[in-house]
PDB file of C-alpha atoms in Angstrom:
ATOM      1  CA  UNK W 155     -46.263  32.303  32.148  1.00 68.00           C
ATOM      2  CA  UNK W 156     -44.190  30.757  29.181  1.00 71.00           C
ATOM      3  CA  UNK W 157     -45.381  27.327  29.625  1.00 67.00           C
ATOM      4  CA  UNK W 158     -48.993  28.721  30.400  1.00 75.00           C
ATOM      5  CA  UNK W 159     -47.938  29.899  26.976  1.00 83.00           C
ATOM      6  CA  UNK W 160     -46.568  26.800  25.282  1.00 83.00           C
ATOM      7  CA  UNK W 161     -49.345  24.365  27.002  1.00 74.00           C
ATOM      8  CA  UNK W 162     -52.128  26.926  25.161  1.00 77.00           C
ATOM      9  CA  UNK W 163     -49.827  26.224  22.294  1.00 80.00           C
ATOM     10  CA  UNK W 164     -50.097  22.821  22.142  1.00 81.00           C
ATOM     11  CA  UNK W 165     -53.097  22.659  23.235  1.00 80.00           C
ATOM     12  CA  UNK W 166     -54.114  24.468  19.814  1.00 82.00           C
ATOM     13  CA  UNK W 167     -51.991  22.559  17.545  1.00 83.00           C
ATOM     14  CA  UNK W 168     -53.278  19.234  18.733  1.00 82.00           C
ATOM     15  CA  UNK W 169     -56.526  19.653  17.634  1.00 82.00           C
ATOM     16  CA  UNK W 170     -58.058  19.814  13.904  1.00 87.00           C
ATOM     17  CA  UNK W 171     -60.025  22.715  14.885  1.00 87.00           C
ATOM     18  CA  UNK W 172     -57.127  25.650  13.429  1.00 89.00           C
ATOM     19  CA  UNK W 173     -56.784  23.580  10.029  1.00 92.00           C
ATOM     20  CA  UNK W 174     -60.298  22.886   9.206  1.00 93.00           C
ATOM     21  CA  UNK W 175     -61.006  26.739   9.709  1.00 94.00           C
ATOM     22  CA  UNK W 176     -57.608  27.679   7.742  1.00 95.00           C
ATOM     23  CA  UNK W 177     -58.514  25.544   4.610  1.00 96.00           C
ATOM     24  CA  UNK W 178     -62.308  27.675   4.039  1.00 96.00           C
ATOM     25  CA  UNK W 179     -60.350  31.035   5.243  1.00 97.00           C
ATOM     26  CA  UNK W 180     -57.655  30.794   2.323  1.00 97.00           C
ATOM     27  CA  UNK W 181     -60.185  29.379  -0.301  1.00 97.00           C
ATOM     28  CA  UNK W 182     -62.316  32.520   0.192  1.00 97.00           C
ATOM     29  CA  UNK W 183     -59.235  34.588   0.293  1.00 97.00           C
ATOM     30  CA  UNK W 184     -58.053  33.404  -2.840  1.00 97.00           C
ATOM     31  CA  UNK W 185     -61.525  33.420  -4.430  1.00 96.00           C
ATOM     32  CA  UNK W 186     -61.524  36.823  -3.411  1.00 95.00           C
ATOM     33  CA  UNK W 187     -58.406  38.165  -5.110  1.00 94.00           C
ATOM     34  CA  UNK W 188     -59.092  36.273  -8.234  1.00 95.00           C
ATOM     35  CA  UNK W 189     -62.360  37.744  -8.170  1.00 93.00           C
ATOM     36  CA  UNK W 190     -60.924  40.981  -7.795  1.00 90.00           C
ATOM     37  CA  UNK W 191     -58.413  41.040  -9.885  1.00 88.00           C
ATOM     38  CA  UNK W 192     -60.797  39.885 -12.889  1.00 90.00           C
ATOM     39  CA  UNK W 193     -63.133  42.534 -11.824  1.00 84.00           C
ATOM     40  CA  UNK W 194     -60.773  45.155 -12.315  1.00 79.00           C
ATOM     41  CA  UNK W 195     -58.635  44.389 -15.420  1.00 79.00           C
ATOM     42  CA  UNK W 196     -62.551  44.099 -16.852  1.00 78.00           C
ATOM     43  CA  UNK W 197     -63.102  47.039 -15.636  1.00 74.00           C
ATOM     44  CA  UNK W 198     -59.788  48.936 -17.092  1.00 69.00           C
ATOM     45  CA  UNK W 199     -60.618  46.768 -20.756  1.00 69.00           C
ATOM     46  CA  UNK W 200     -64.113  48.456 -20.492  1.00 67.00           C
ATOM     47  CA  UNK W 201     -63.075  51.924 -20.595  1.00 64.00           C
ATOM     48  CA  UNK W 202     -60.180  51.236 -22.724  1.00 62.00           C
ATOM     49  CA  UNK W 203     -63.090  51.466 -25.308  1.00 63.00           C
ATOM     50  CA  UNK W 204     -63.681  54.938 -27.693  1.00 59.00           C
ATOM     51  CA  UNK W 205     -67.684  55.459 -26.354  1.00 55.00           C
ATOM     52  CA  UNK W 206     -66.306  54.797 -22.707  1.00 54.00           C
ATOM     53  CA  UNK W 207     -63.523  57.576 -22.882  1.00 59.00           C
ATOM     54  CA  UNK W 208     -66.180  59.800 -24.647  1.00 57.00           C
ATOM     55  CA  UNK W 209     -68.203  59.485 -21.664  1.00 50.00           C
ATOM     56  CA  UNK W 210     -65.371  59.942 -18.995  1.00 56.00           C
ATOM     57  CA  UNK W 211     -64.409  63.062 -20.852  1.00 56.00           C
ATOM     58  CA  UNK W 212     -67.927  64.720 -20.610  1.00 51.00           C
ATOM     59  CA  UNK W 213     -68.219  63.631 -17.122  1.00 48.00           C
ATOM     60  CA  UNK W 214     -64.437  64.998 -15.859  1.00 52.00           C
ATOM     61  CA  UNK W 215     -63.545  61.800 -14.402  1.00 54.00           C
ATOM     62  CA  UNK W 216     -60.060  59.112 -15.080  1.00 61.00           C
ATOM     63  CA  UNK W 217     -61.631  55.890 -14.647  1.00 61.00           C
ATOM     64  CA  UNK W 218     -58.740  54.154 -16.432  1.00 61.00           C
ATOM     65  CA  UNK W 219     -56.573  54.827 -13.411  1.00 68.00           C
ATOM     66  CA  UNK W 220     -59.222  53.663 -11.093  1.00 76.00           C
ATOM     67  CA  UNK W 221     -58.006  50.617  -9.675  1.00 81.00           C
ATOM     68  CA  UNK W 222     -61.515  48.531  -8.763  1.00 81.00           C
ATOM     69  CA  UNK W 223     -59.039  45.616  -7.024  1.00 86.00           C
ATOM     70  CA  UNK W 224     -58.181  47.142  -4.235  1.00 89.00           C
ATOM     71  CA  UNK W 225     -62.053  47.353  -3.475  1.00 88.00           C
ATOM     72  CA  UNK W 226     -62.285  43.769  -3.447  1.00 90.00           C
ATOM     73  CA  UNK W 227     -59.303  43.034  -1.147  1.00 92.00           C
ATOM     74  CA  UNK W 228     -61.284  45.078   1.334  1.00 91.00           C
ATOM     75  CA  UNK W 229     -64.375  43.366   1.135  1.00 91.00           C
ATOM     76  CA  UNK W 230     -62.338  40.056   1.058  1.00 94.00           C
ATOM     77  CA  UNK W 231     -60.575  40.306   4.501  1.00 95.00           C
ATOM     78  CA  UNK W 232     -63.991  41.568   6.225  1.00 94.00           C
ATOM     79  CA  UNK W 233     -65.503  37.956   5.045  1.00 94.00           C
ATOM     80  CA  UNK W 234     -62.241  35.534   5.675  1.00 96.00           C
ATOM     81  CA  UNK W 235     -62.071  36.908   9.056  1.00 96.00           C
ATOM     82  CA  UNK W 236     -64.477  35.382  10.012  1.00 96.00           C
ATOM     83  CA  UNK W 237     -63.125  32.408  10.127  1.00 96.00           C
ATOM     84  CA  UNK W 238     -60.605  33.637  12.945  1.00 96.00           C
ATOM     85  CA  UNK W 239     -63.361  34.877  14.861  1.00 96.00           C
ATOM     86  CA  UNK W 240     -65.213  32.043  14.742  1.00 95.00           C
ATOM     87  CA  UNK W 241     -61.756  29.822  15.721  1.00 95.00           C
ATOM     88  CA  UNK W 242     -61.083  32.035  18.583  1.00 93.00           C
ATOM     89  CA  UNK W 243     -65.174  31.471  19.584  1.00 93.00           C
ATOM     90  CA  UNK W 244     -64.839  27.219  19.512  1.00 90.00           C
ATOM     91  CA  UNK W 245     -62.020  27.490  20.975  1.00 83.00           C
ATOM     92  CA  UNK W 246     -62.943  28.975  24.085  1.00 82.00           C
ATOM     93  CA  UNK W 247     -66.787  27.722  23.864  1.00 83.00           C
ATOM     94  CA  UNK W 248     -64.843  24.194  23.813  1.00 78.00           C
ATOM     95  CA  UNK W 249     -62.727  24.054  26.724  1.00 78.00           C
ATOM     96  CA  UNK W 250     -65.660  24.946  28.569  1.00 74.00           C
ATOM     97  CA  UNK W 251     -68.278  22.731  27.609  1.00 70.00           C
ATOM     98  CA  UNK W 252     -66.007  19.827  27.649  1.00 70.00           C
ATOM     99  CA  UNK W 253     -64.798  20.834  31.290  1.00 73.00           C
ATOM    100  CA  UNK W 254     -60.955  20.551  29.835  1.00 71.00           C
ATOM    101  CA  UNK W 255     -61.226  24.370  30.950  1.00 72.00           C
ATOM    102  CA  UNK W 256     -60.486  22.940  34.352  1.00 68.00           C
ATOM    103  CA  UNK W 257     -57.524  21.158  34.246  1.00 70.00           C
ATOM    104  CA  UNK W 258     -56.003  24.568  33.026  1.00 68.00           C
ATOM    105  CA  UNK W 259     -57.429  26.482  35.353  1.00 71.00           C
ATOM    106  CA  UNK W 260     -56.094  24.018  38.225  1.00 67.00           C
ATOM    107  CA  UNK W 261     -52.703  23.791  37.127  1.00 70.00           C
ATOM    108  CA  UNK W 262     -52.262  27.589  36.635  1.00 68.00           C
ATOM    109  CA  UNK W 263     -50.635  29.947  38.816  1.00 70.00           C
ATOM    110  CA  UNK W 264     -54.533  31.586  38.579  1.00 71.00           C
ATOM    111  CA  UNK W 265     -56.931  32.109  36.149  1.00 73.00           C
ATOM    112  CA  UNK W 266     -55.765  35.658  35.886  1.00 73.00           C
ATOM    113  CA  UNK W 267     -52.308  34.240  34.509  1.00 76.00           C
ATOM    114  CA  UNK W 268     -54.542  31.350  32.296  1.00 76.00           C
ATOM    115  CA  UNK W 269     -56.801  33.987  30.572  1.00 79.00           C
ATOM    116  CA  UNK W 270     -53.736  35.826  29.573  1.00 82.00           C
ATOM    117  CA  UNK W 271     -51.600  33.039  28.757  1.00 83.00           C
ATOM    118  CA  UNK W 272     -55.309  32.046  25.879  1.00 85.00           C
ATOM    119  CA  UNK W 273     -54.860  36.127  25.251  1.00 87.00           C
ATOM    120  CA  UNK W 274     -51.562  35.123  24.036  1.00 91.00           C
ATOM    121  CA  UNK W 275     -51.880  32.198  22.327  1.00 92.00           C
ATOM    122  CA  UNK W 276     -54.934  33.774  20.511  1.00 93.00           C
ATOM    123  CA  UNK W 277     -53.480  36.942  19.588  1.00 95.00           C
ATOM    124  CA  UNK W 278     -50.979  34.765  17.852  1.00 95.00           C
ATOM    125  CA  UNK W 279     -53.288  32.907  15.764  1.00 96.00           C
ATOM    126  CA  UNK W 280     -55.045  35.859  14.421  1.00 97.00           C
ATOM    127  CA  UNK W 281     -52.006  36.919  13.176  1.00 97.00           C
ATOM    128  CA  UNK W 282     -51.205  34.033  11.801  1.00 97.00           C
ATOM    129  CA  UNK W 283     -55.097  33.616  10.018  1.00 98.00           C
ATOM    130  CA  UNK W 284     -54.507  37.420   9.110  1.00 97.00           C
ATOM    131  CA  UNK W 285     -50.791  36.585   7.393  1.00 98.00           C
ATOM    132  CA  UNK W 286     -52.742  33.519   5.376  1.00 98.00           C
ATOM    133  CA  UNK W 287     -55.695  36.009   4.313  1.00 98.00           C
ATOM    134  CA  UNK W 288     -53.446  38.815   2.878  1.00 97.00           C
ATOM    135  CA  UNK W 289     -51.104  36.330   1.310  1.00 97.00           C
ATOM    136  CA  UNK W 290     -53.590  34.320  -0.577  1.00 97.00           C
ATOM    137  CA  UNK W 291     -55.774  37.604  -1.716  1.00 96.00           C
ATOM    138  CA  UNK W 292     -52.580  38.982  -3.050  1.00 95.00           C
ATOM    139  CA  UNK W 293     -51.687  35.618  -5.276  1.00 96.00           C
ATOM    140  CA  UNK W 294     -55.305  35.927  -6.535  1.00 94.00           C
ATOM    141  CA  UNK W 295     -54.566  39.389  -7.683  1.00 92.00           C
ATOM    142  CA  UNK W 296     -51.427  39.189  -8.878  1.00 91.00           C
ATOM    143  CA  UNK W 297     -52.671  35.729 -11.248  1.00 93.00           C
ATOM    144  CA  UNK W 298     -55.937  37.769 -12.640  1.00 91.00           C
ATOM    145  CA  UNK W 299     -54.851  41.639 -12.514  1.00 84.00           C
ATOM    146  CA  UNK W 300     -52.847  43.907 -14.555  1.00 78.00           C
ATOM    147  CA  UNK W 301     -49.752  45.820 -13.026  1.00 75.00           C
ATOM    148  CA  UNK W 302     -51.934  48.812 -12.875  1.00 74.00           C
ATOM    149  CA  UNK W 303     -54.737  47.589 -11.249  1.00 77.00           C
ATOM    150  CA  UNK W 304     -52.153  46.457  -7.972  1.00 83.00           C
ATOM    151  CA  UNK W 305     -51.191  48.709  -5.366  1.00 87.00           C
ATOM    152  CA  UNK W 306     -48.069  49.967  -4.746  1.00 88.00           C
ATOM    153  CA  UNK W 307     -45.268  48.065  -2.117  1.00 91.00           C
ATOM    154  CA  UNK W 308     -46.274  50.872   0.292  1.00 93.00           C
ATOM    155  CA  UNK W 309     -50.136  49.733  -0.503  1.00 93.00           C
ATOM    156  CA  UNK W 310     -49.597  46.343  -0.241  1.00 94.00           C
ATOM    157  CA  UNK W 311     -47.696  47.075   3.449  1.00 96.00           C
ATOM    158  CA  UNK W 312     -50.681  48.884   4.856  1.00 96.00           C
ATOM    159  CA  UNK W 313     -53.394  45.937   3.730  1.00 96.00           C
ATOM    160  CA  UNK W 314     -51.032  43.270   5.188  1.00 96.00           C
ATOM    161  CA  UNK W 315     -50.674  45.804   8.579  1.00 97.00           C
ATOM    162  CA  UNK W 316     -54.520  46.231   8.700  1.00 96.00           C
ATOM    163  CA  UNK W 317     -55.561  42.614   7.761  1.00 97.00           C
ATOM    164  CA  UNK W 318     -53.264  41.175  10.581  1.00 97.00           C
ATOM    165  CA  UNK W 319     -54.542  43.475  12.747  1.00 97.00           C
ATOM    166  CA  UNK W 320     -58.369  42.829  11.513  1.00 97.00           C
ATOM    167  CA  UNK W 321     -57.316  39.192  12.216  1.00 97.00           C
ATOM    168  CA  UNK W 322     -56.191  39.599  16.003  1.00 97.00           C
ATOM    169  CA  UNK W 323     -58.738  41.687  17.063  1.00 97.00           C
ATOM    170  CA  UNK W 324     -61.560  39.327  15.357  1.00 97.00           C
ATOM    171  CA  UNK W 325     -59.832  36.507  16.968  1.00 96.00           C
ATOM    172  CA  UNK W 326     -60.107  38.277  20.584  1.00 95.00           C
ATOM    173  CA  UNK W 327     -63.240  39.021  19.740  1.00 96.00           C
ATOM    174  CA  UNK W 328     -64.635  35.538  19.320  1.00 94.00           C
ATOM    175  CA  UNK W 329     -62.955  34.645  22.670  1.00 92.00           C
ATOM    176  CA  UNK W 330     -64.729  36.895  24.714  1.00 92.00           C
ATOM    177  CA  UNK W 331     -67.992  35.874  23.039  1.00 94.00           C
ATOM    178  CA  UNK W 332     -67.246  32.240  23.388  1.00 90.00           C
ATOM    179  CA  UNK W 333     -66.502  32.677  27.477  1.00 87.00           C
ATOM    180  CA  UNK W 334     -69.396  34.640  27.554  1.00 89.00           C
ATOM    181  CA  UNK W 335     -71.954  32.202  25.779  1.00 88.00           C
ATOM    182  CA  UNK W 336     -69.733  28.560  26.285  1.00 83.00           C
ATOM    183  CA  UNK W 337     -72.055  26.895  23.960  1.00 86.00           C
ATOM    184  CA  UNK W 338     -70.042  25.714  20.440  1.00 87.00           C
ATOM    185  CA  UNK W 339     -73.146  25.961  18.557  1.00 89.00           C
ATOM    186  CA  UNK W 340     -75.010  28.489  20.087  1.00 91.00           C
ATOM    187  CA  UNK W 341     -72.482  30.875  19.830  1.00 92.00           C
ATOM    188  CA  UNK W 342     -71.218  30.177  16.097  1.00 92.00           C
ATOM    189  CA  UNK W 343     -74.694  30.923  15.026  1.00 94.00           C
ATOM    190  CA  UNK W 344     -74.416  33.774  17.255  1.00 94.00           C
ATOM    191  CA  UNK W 345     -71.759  35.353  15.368  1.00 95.00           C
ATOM    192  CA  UNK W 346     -72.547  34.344  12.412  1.00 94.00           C
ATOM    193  CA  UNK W 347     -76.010  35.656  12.144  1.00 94.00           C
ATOM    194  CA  UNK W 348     -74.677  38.634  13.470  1.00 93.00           C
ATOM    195  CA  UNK W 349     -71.936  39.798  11.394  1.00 93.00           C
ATOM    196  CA  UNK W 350     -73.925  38.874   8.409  1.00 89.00           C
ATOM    197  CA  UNK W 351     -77.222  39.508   8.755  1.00 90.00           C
ATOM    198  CA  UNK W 352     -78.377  41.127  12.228  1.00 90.00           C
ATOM    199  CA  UNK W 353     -76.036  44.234  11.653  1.00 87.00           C
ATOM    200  CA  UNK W 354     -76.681  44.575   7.849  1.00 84.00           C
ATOM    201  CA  UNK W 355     -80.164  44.747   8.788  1.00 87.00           C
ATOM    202  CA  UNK W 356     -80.114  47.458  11.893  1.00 84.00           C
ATOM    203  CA  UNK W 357     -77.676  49.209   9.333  1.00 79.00           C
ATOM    204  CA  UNK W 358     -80.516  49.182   6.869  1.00 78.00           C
ATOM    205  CA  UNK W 359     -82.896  50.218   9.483  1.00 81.00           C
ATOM    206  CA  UNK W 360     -80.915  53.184  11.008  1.00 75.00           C
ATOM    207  CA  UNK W 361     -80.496  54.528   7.264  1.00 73.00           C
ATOM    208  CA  UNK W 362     -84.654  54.350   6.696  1.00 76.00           C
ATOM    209  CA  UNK W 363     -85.198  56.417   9.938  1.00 79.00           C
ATOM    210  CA  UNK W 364     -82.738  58.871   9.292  1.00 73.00           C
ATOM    211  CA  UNK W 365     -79.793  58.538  11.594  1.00 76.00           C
ATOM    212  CA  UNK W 366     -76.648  59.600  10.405  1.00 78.00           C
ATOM    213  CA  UNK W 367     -74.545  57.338   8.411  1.00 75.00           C
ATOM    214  CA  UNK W 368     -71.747  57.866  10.244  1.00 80.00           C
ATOM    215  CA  UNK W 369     -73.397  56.080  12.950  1.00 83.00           C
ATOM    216  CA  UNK W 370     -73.065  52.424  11.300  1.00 83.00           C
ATOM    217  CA  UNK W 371     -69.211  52.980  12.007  1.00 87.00           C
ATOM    218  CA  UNK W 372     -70.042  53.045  15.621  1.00 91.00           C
ATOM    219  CA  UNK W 373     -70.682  49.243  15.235  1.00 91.00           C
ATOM    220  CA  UNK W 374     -68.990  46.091  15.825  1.00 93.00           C
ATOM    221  CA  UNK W 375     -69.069  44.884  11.964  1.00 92.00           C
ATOM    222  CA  UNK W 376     -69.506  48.535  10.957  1.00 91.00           C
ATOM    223  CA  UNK W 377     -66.078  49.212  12.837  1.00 93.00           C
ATOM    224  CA  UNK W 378     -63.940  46.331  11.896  1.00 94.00           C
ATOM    225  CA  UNK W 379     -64.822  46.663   8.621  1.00 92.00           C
ATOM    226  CA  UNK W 380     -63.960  50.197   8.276  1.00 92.00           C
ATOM    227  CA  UNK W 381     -60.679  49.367   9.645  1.00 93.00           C
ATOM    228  CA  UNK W 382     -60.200  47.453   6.141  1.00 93.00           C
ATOM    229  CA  UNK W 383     -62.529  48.980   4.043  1.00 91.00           C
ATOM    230  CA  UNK W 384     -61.527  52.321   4.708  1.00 92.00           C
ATOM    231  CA  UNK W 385     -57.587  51.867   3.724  1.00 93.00           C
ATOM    232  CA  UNK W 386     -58.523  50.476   0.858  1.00 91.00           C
ATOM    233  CA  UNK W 387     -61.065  53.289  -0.341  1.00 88.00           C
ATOM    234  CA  UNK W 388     -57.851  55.607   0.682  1.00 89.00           C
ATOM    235  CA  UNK W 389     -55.574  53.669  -1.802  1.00 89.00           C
ATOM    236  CA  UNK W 390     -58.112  53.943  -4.421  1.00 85.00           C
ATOM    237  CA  UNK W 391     -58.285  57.660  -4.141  1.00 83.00           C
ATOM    238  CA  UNK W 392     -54.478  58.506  -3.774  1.00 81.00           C
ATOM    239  CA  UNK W 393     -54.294  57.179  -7.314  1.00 75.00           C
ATOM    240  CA  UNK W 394     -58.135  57.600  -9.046  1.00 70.00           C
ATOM    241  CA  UNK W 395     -57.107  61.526 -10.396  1.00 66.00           C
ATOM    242  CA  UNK W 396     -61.216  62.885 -10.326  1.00 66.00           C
ATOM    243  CA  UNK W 397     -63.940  60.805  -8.468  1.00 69.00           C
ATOM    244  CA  UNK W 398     -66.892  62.737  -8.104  1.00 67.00           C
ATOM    245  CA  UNK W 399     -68.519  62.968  -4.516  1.00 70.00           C
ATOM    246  CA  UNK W 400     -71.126  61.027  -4.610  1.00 68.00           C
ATOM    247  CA  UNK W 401     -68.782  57.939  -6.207  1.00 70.00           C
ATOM    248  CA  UNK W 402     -66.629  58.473  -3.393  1.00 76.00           C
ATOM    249  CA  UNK W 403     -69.919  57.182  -0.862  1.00 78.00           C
ATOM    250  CA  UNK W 404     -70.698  53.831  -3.571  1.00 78.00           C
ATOM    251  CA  UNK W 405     -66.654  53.124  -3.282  1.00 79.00           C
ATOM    252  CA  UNK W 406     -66.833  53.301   0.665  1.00 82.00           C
ATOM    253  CA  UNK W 407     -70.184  51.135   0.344  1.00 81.00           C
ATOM    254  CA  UNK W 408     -68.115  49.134  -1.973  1.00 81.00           C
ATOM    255  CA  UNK W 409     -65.729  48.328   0.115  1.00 82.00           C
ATOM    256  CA  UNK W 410     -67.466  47.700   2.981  1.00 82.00           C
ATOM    257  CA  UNK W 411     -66.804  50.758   4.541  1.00 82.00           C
ATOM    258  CA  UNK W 412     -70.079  52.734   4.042  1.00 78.00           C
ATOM    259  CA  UNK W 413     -70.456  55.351   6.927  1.00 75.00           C
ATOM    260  CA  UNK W 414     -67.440  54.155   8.469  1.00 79.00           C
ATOM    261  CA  UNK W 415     -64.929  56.379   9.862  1.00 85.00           C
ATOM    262  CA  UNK W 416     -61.224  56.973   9.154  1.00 89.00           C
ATOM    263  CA  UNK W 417     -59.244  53.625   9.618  1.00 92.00           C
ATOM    264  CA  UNK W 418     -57.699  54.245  12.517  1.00 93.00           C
ATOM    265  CA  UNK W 419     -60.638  55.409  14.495  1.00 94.00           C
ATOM    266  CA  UNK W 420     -62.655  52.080  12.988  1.00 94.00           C
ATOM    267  CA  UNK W 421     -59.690  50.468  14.611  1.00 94.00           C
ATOM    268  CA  UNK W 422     -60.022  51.936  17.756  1.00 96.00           C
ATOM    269  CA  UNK W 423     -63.729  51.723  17.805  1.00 96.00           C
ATOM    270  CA  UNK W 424     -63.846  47.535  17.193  1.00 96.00           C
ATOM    271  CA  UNK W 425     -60.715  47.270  19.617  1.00 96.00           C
ATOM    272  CA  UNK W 426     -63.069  48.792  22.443  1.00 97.00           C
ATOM    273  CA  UNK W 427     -65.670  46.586  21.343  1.00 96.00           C
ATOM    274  CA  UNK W 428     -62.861  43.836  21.930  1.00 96.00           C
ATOM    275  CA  UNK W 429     -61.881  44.913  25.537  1.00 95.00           C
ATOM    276  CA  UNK W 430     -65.879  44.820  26.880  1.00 95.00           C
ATOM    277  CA  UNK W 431     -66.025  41.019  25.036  1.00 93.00           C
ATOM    278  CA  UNK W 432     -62.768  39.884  26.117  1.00 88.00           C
ATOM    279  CA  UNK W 433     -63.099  41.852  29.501  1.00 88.00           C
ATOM    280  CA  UNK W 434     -66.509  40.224  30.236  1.00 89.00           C
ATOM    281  CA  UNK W 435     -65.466  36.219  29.147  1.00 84.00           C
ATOM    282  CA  UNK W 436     -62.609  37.494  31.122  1.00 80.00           C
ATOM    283  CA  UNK W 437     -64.774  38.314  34.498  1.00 82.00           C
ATOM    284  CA  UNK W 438     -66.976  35.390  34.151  1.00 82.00           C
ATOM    285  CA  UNK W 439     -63.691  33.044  33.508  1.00 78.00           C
ATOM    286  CA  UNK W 440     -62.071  33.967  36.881  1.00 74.00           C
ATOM    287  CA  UNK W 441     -66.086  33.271  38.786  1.00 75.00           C
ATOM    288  CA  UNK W 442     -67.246  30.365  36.959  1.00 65.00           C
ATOM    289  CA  UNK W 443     -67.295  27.482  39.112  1.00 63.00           C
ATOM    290  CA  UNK W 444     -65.349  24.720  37.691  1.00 58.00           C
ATOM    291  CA  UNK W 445     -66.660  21.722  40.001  1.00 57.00           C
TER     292      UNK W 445
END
């Protein structure tokens, strides 16, 4: 299995495929955190203002210790991980439609010990992707924001944990798609339309005829995004003093985690999403006909 392992390895590293997806994934994670950052110290200048404490007094809320940044490192892992998911999708899609699929699966012990060997490899990258997402957000923040508008070490510990893991599971994700549909275009437009436009609009639709929102969570993009968007909606409240209810639903649409559930369940949700993607390229791996 190790040099399964390290072939997989190599096999990644030789190619310009993992670069030319890192370079977009840690522009729009930095863009992100500046983005954030200058949202929020705007935000905290705003209501440093005599009318806009007047107004926070009638209404019983503490907006000055609202920190808005933390809602914008949520939405900016959901979109740089795509970039992971669409690596681990070309990857896969790849090997098979230039047949190079074969040679691995000929050399290997079996395919069962090849697919795992790509589980792996991939699993690996996503963490990797994941490390580069929450590392760049954060040096966006920390050049824009104020102290006050950053989380705490503990905070910053629990994004990292849940980005990485946001990463992997995206990454799987894309594999199993990309066995299932081994078509490099096909299935980048796929996912793409999909995550960003296909769900959004069944979300929309499920709202209009009255299912609960709760259901959205129960989604691939709904789920996964929770997983983020929900931590950092928790960090944001541990700190805010008064939010009113209703604010508490336009942060969690905020931060891309409208209707989701808690962060673990999210996480558990999108991982069994995961196992039927990765479980079905899996299947169809091991009984594709290489010839």
């Amino acid at each position: 299995m190790g040099d399964l392992v390290q072939a997989e390895l190599r096999k990644t590293t030789t190619t310009t495929l993992w670069w030319a997806l890192l370079i977009p994934t840690v522009l729009i994670a930095l863009g992100g955190g500046l983005l954030s950052g200058l949202t929020g110290r705007t935000f905290v200048e705003f209501f440093s203002t005599s009318e806009a404490e007047q107004l926070s007094d009638a209404l019983g809320v503490t907006p000055d210790q609202w920190k808005f940044s933390l809602l914008g490192i949520g939405r900016t892992i959901n979109l740089a991980t795509m970039f992971p998911l669409i690596f681990g999708a070309l990857a896969i899609a790849g090997e098979v439609g230039t047949r190079t699929i074969t040679t691995t699966f000929l050399t290997a012990p079996s395919r069962v010990h090849a697919m795992a060997a790509k589980m792996m490899v991939y699993a690996l990258w996503g963490a990797i992707y994941g490390l580069a997402i929450i590392g760049f957000t954060a040096l966006g923040i920390v050049l824009t924001s104020t102290s006050g508008q950053m989380p705490d070490a503990g905070g910053w510990a629990m994004l990292a944990l849940v980005c990485v893991l946001s990463s992997i599971l995206m990454t799987l994700f894309g594999v199993g798609i990309g066995a299932l549909l081994p078509n490099s275009a096909g299935v980048v437009v796929l996912l793409i339309m999909y995550f960003l436009v296909i769900e959004n609009a069944l979300q929309f639709g499920l709202r209009l005829s009255g299912v609960p929102e709760t259901a959205v969570g129960f989604l691939p993009n709904g789920s996964v995004d929770g997983l983020t968007g929900s931590v950092a909606v928790d960090l944001f409240l541990a700190d805010a003093g008064v939010v009113p209810e209703e604010g508490v639903y336009w942060l969690r649409v905020l931060a891309g985690a409208g209707g989701a559930q808690a962060w673990w369940l999210s996480g558990l949700i999108f991982l069994a999403w995961v196992a039927a993607a990765f479980g079905g390229g899996w299947a169809r791996m091991t009984q594709k006909d290489i010839t």
